[in-house]
Tab-separated table of C-alpha atoms and ligand atoms in Angstrom:
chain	number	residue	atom	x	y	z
A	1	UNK	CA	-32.796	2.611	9.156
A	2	UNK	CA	-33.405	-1.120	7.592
A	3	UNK	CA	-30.971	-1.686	4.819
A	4	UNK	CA	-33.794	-1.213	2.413
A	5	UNK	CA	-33.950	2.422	3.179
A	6	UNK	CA	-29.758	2.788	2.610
A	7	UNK	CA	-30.504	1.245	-0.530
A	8	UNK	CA	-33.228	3.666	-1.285
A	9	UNK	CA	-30.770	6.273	-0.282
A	10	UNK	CA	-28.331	4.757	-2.815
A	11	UNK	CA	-30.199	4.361	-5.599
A	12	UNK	CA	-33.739	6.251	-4.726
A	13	UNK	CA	-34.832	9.258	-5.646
A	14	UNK	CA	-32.482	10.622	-2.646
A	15	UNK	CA	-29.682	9.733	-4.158
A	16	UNK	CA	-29.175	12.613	-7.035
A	17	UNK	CA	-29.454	14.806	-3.598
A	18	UNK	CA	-26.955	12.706	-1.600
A	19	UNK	CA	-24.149	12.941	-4.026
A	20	UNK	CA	-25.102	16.417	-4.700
A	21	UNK	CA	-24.430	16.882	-0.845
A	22	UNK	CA	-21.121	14.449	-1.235
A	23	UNK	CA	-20.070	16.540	-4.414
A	24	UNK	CA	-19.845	19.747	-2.977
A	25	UNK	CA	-18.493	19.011	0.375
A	26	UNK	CA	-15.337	17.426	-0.044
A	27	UNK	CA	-13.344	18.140	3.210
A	28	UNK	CA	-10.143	16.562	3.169
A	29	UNK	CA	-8.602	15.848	6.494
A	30	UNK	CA	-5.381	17.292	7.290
A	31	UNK	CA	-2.531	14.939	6.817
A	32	UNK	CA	0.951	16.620	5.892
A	33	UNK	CA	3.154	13.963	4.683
A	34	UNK	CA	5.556	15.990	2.774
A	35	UNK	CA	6.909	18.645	0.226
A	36	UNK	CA	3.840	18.462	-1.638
A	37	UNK	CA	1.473	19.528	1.143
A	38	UNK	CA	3.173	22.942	0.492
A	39	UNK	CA	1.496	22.871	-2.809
A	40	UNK	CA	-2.205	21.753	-1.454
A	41	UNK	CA	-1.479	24.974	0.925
A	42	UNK	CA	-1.265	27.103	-2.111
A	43	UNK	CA	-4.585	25.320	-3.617
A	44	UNK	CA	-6.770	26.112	-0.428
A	45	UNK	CA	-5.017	29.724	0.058
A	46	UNK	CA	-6.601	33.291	-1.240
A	47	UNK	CA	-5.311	32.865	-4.757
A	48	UNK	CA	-7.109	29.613	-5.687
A	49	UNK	CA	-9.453	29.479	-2.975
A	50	UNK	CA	-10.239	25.528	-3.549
A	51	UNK	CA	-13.342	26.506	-1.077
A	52	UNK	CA	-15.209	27.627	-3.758
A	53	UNK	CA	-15.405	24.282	-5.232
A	54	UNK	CA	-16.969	23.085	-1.947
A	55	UNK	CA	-13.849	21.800	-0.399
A	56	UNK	CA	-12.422	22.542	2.831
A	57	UNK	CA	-9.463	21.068	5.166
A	58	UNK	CA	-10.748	19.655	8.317
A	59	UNK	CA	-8.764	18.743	11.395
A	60	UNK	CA	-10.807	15.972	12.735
A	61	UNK	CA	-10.520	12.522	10.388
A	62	UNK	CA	-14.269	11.651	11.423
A	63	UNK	CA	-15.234	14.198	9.687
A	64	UNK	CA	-13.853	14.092	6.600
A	65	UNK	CA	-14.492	12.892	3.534
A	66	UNK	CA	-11.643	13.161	1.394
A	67	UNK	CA	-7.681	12.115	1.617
A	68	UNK	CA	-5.194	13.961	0.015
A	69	UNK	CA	-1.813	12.114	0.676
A	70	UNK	CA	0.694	14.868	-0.137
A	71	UNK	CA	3.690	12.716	-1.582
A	72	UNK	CA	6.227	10.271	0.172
A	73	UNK	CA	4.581	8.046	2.431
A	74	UNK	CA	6.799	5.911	4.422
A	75	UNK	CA	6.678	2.430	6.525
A	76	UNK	CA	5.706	4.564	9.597
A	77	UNK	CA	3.532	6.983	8.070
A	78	UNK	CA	1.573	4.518	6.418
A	79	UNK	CA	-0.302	2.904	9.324
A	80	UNK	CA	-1.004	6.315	10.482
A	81	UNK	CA	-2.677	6.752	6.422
A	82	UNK	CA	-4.412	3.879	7.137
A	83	UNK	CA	-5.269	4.171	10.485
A	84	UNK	CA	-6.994	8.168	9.370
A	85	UNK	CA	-8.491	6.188	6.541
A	86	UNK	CA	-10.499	3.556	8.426
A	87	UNK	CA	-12.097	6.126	10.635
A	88	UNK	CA	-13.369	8.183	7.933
A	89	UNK	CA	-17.496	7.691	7.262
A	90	UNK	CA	-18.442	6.303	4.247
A	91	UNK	CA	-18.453	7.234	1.269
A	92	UNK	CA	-14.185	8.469	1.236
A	93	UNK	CA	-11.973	9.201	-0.943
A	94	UNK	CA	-8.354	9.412	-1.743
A	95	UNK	CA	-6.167	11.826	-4.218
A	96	UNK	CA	-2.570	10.748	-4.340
A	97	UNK	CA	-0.765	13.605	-5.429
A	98	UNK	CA	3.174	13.782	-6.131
A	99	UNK	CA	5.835	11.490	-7.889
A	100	UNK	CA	6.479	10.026	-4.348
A	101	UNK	CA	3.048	8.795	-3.901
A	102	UNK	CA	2.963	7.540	-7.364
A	103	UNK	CA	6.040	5.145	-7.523
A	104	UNK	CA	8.859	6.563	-4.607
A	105	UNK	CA	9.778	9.923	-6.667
A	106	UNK	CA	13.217	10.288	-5.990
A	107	UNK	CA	13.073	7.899	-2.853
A	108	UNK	CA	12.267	5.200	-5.830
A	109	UNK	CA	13.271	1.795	-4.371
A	110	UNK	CA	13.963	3.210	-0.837
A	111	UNK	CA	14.202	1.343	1.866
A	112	UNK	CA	11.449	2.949	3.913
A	113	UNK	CA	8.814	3.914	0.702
A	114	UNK	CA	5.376	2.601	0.623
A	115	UNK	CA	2.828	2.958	-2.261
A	116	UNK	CA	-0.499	4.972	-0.841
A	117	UNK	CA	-2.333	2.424	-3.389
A	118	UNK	CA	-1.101	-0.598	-1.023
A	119	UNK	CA	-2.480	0.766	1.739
A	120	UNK	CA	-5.746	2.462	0.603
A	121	UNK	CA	-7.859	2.639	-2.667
A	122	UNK	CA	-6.717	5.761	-4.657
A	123	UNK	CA	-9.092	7.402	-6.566
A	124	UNK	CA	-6.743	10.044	-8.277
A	125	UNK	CA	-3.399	10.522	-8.680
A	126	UNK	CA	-1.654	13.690	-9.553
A	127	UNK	CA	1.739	13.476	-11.432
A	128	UNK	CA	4.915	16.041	-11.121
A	129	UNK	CA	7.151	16.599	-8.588
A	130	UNK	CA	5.281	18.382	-6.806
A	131	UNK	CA	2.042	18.766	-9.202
A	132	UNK	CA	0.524	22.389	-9.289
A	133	UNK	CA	-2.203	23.811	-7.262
A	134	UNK	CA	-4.271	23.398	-10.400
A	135	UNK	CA	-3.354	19.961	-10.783
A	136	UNK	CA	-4.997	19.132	-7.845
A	137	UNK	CA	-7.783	21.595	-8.106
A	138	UNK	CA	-8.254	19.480	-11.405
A	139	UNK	CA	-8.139	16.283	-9.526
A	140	UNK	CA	-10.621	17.125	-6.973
A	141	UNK	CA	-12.951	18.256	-9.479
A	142	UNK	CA	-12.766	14.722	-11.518
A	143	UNK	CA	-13.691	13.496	-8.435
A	144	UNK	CA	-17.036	15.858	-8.072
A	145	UNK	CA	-17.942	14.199	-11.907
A	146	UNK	CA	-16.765	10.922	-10.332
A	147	UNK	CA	-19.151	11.344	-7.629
A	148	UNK	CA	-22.234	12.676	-9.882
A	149	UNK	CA	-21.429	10.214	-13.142
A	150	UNK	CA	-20.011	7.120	-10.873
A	151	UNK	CA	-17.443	7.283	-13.736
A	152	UNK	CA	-13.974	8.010	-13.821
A	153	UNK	CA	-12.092	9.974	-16.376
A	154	UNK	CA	-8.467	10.961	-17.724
A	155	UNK	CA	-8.119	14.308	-15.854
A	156	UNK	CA	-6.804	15.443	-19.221
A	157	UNK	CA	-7.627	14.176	-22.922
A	158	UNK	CA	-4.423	14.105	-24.877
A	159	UNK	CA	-4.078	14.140	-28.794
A	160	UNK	CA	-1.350	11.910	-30.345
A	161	UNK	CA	0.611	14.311	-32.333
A	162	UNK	CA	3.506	12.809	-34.807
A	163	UNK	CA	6.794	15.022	-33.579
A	164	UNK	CA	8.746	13.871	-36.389
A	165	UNK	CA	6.318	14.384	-38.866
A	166	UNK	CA	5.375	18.255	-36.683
A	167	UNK	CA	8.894	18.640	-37.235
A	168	UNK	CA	10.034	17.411	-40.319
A	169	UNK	CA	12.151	14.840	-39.091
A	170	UNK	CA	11.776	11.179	-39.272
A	171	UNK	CA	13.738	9.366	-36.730
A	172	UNK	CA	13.710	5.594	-36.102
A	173	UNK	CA	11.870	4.989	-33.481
A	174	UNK	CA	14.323	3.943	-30.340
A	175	UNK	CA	13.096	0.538	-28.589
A	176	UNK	CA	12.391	1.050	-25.390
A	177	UNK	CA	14.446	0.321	-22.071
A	178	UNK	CA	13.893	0.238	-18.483
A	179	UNK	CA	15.081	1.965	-16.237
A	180	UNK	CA	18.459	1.109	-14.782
A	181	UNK	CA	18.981	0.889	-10.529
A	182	UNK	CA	20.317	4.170	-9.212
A	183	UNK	CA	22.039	2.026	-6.972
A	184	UNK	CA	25.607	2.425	-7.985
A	185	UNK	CA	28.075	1.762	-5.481
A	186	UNK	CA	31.825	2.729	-5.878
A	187	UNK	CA	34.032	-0.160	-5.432
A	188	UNK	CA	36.565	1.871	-3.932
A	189	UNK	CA	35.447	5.459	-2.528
A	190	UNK	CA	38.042	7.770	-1.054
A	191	UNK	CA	37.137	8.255	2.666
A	192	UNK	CA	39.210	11.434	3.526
A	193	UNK	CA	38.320	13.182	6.747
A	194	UNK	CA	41.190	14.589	7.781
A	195	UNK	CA	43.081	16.092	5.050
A	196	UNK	CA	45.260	18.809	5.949
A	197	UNK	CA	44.635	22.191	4.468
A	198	UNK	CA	47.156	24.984	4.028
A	199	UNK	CA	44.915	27.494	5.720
A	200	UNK	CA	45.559	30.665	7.460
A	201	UNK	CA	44.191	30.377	10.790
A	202	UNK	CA	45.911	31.951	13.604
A	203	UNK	CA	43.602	30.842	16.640
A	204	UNK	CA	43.411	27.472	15.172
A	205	UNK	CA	47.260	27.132	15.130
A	206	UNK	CA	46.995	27.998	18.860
A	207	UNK	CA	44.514	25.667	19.685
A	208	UNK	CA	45.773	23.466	18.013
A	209	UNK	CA	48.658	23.769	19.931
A	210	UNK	CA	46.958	23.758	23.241
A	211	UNK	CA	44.991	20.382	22.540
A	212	UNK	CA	47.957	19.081	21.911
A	213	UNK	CA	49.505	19.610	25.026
A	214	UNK	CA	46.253	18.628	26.951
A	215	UNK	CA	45.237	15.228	24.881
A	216	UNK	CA	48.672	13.857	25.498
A	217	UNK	CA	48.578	10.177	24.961
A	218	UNK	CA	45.370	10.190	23.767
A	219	UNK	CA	45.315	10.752	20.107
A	220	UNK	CA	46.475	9.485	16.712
A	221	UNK	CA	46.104	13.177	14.753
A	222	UNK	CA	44.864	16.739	15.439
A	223	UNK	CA	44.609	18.617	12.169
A	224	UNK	CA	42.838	21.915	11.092
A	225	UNK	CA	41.150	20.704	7.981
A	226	UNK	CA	39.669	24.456	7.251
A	227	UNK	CA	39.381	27.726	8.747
A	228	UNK	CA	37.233	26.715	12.080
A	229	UNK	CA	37.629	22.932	11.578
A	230	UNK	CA	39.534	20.918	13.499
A	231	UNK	CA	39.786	17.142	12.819
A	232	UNK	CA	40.724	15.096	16.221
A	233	UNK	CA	41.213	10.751	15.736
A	234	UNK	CA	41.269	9.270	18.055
A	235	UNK	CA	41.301	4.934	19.399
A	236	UNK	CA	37.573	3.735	20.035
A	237	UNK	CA	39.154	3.220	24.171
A	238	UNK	CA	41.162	6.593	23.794
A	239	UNK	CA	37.544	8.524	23.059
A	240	UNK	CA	35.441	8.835	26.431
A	241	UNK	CA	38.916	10.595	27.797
A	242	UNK	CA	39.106	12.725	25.199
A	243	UNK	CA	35.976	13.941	24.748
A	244	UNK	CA	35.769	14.507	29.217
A	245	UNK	CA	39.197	16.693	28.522
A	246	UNK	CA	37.517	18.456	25.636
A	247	UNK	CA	33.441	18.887	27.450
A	248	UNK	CA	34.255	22.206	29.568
A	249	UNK	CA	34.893	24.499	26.385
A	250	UNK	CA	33.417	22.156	23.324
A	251	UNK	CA	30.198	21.534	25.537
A	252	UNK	CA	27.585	19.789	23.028
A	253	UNK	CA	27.269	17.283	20.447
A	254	UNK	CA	25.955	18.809	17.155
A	255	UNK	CA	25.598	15.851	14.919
A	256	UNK	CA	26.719	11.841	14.987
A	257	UNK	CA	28.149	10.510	11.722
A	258	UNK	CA	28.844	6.910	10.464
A	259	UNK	CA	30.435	6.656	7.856
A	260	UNK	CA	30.528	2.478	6.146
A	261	UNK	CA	33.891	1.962	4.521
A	262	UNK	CA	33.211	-1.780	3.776
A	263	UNK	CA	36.262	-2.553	1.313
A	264	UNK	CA	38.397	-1.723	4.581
A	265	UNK	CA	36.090	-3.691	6.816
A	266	UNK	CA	35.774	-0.366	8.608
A	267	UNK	CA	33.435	2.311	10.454
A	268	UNK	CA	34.110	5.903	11.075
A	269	UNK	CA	32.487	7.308	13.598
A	270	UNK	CA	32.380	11.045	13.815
A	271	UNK	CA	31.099	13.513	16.426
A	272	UNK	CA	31.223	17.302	15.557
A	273	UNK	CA	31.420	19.258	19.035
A	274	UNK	CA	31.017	22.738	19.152
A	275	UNK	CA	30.784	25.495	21.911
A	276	UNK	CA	28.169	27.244	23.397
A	277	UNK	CA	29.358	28.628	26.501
A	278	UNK	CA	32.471	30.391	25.324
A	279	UNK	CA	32.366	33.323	22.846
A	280	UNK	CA	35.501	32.874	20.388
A	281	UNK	CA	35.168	29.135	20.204
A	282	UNK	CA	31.561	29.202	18.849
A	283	UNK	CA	32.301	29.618	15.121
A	284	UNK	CA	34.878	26.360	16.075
A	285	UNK	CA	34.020	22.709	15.117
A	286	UNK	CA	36.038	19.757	16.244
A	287	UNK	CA	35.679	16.316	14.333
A	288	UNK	CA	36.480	13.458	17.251
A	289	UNK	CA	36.100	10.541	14.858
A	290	UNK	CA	37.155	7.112	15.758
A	291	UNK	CA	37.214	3.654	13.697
A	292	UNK	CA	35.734	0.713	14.196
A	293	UNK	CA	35.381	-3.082	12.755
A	294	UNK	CA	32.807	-3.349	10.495
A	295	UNK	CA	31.953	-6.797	11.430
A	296	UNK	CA	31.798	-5.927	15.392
A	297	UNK	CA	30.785	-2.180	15.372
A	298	UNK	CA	30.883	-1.292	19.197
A	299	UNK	CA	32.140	2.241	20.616
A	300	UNK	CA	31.524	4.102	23.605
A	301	UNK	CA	28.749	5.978	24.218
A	302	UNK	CA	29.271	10.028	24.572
A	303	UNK	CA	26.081	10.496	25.755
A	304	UNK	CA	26.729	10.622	29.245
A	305	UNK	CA	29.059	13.449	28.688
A	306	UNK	CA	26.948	15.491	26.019
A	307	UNK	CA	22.895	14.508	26.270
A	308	UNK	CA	22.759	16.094	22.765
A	309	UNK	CA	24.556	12.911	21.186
A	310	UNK	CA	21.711	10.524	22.474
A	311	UNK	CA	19.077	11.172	19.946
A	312	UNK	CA	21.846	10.632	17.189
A	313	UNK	CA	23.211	7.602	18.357
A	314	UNK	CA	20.556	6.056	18.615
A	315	UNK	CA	19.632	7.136	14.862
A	316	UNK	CA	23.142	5.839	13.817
A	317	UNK	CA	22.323	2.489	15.693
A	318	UNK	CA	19.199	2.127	13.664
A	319	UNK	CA	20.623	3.108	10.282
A	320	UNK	CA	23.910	1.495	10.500
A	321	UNK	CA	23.896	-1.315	12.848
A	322	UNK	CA	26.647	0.489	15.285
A	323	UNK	CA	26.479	0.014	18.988
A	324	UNK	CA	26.889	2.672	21.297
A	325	UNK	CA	27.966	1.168	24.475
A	326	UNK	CA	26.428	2.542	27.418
A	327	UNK	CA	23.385	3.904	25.502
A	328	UNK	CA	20.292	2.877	27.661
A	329	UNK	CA	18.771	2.205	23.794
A	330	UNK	CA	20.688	0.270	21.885
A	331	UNK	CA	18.646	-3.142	20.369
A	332	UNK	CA	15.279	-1.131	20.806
A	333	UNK	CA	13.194	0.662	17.877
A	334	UNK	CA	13.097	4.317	17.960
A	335	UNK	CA	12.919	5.823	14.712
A	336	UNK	CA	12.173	3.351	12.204
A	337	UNK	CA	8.472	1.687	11.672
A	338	UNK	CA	9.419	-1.880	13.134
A	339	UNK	CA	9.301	-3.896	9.923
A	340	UNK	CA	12.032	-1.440	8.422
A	341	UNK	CA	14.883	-4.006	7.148
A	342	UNK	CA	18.245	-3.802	9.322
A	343	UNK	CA	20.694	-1.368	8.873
A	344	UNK	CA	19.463	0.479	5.895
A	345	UNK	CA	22.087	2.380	5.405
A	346	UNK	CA	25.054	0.638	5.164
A	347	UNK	CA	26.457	0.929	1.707
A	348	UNK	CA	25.701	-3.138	1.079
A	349	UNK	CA	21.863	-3.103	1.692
A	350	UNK	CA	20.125	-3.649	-0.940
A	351	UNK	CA	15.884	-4.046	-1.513
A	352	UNK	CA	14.560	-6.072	-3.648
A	353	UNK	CA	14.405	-4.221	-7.206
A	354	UNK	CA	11.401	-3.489	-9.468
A	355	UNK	CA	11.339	-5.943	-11.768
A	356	UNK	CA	10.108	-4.151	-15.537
A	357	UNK	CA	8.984	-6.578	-18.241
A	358	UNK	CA	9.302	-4.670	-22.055
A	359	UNK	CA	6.455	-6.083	-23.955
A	360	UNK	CA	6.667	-6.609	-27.486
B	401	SF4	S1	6.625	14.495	-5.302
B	401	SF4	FE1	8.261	15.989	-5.075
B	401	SF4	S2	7.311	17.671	-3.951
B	401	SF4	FE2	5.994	15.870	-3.691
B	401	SF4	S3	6.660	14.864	-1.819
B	401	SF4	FE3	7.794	13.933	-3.484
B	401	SF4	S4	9.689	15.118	-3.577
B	401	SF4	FE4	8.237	16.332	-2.405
């Protein structure tokens, strides 16, 4: 086809049957990014059926027509939005649906949030957190008139109604402010991790007891902080020994925790160990947690003795800068999209804020 006949198609005679086509065979492709896809579910499930309107989720981008990013989009997920995007015929489209996609939600001014509308023309956004089923029904069918009319519209006409006068009060009307940073960081936090409770705990006295006796030399504390909890700290060169002694009954690594103390110049590290092997220690969780400079944040890898703590060390690395010695990973990306700023997550990283500008 010359490019006289895609104009004909365009503007021709064809064309009122080509957008006809378009109109009623929106098929958006199938890209979950987050709580709000829950809600597009519910729009293309029995009870609104959004097939009726012509549109239908597709699993193959080059086939679709129609993006609906469902909320947050981050750093990573945004090449991938783009990426879906560019190999999408022409003509495409793109609802934006969810406070996220809008302006960061409640990840506002998070270090890993990308606008949709940097990435790819949006045609509609949907407000609320997350926006109903008919919200988006709504939106998809602005998008049918956009396609017939070429225009686009307010999804909703609003009337300017006078509260005070509706109401029989007349209030001053309040200048307006911007929004202050939720970023609100307390000067002094209290770190406790290891807080002695008065609890009654028979088997944990025992244990107690018997870690004691075993980890001999090797620790600062051992002190049952609840019923089942056991808090174990430990010197950063004291904590490959103890955590060998501890491996044959507490045999896997259920989470990794940093925790940035940075008016004490300090790191806590934390692993939670559990069992799996033996029956009465299962409900048990010991907290080995060690400290460590803030300004040279190295401690030994337990990865070697439980594979579990791998994947969350080398989250921990990412997040808060901490190096886990003997991790075959450490100074390589894993999780974050490789233009994520440094160490995210320690308590003095800051973005760049929003800047508002009040007019009048
Ligand atoms: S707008 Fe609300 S529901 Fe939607 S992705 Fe964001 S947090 Fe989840």
């Amino acid at each position: 086809m010359g490019s006289e006949d895609v104009e004909f198609l365009h503007s021709g005679l064809l064309s009122q049957i080509k957008k006809w086509g378009t109109k009623w065979s929106l098929w958006p492709v199938h890209l979950v990014t987050a709580c709000c896809g829950v809600e597009l579910a519910h729009a293309y499930a029995c009870g609104y059926d959004a097939e009726r309107i012509g549109s239908l989720n597709y699993g193959i981008c080059r086939q679709t027509n129609l993006i609906i990013v469902e909320g947050a989009i981050t750093r990573k997920m945004a090449k991938v939005l783009r990426i879906t995007w560019e190999q999408m015929p022409n003509p495409k489209f793109v609802i934006v649906m969810g406070a996220c996609g809008l302006k960061g939600g409640l990840f506002w001014n998070s270090y890993h949030m990308v606008r949709p509308s940097e990435v790819v023309p949006v045609d509609y956004f949907v407000p609320g957190c997350p926006p109903t089923p008919e919200a988006l029904i709504r939106a998809i069918v602005q998008l049918q008139d956009k396609i017939i009319t070429g225009e686009a519209k307010n999804s909703a006409e609003f009337k300017e109604v006078d509260l005070g006068k509706l109401l029989g009060v007349v209030k001053e009307a309040k200048p307006k402010k911007p929004p202050k940073s939720p970023k609100k960081v307390e000067p002094k936090p209290e770190i406790v991790i290891d807080k002695a409770k008065e609890v009654e705990w028979e088997f944990g006295q025992k244990l107690v007891e018997e870690l004691q006796r075993e980890l001999v030399g090797l620790f600062d504390s051992i002190t049952i902080t609840d019923v089942n909890r056991i808090c174990i700290r430990v010197k950063p060169d004291k904590l490959l020994s103890v955590a060998s002694t501890l491996a044959d009954r507490f045999d896997h690594v259920k989470s990794v925790n940093v925790i940035d103390v940075p008016h004490e110049n300090k790191f806590i590290v934390e692993y939670v160990l559990s069992s799996y092997s033996i029956k009465e220690l299962m409900p048990v969780l010991i907290n080995l947690a060690t400290e460590i400079p803030r300004n040279d944040p190295k401690v030994p890898s337990l990865a070697g003795i439980f594979p579990s703590a791998d994947y969350m060390e080398r989250e921990m690395h990412e997040l808060f800068g901490v190096w886990f010695e003997g991790n075959p990973w450490m100074g390589r990306n894993f999780l974050l999209s490789p233009d994520t700023p440094k160490c995210p997550l320690r308590k003095d990283f800051k973005l760049e804020e929003d800047k508002y500008v009040l007019e009048g």
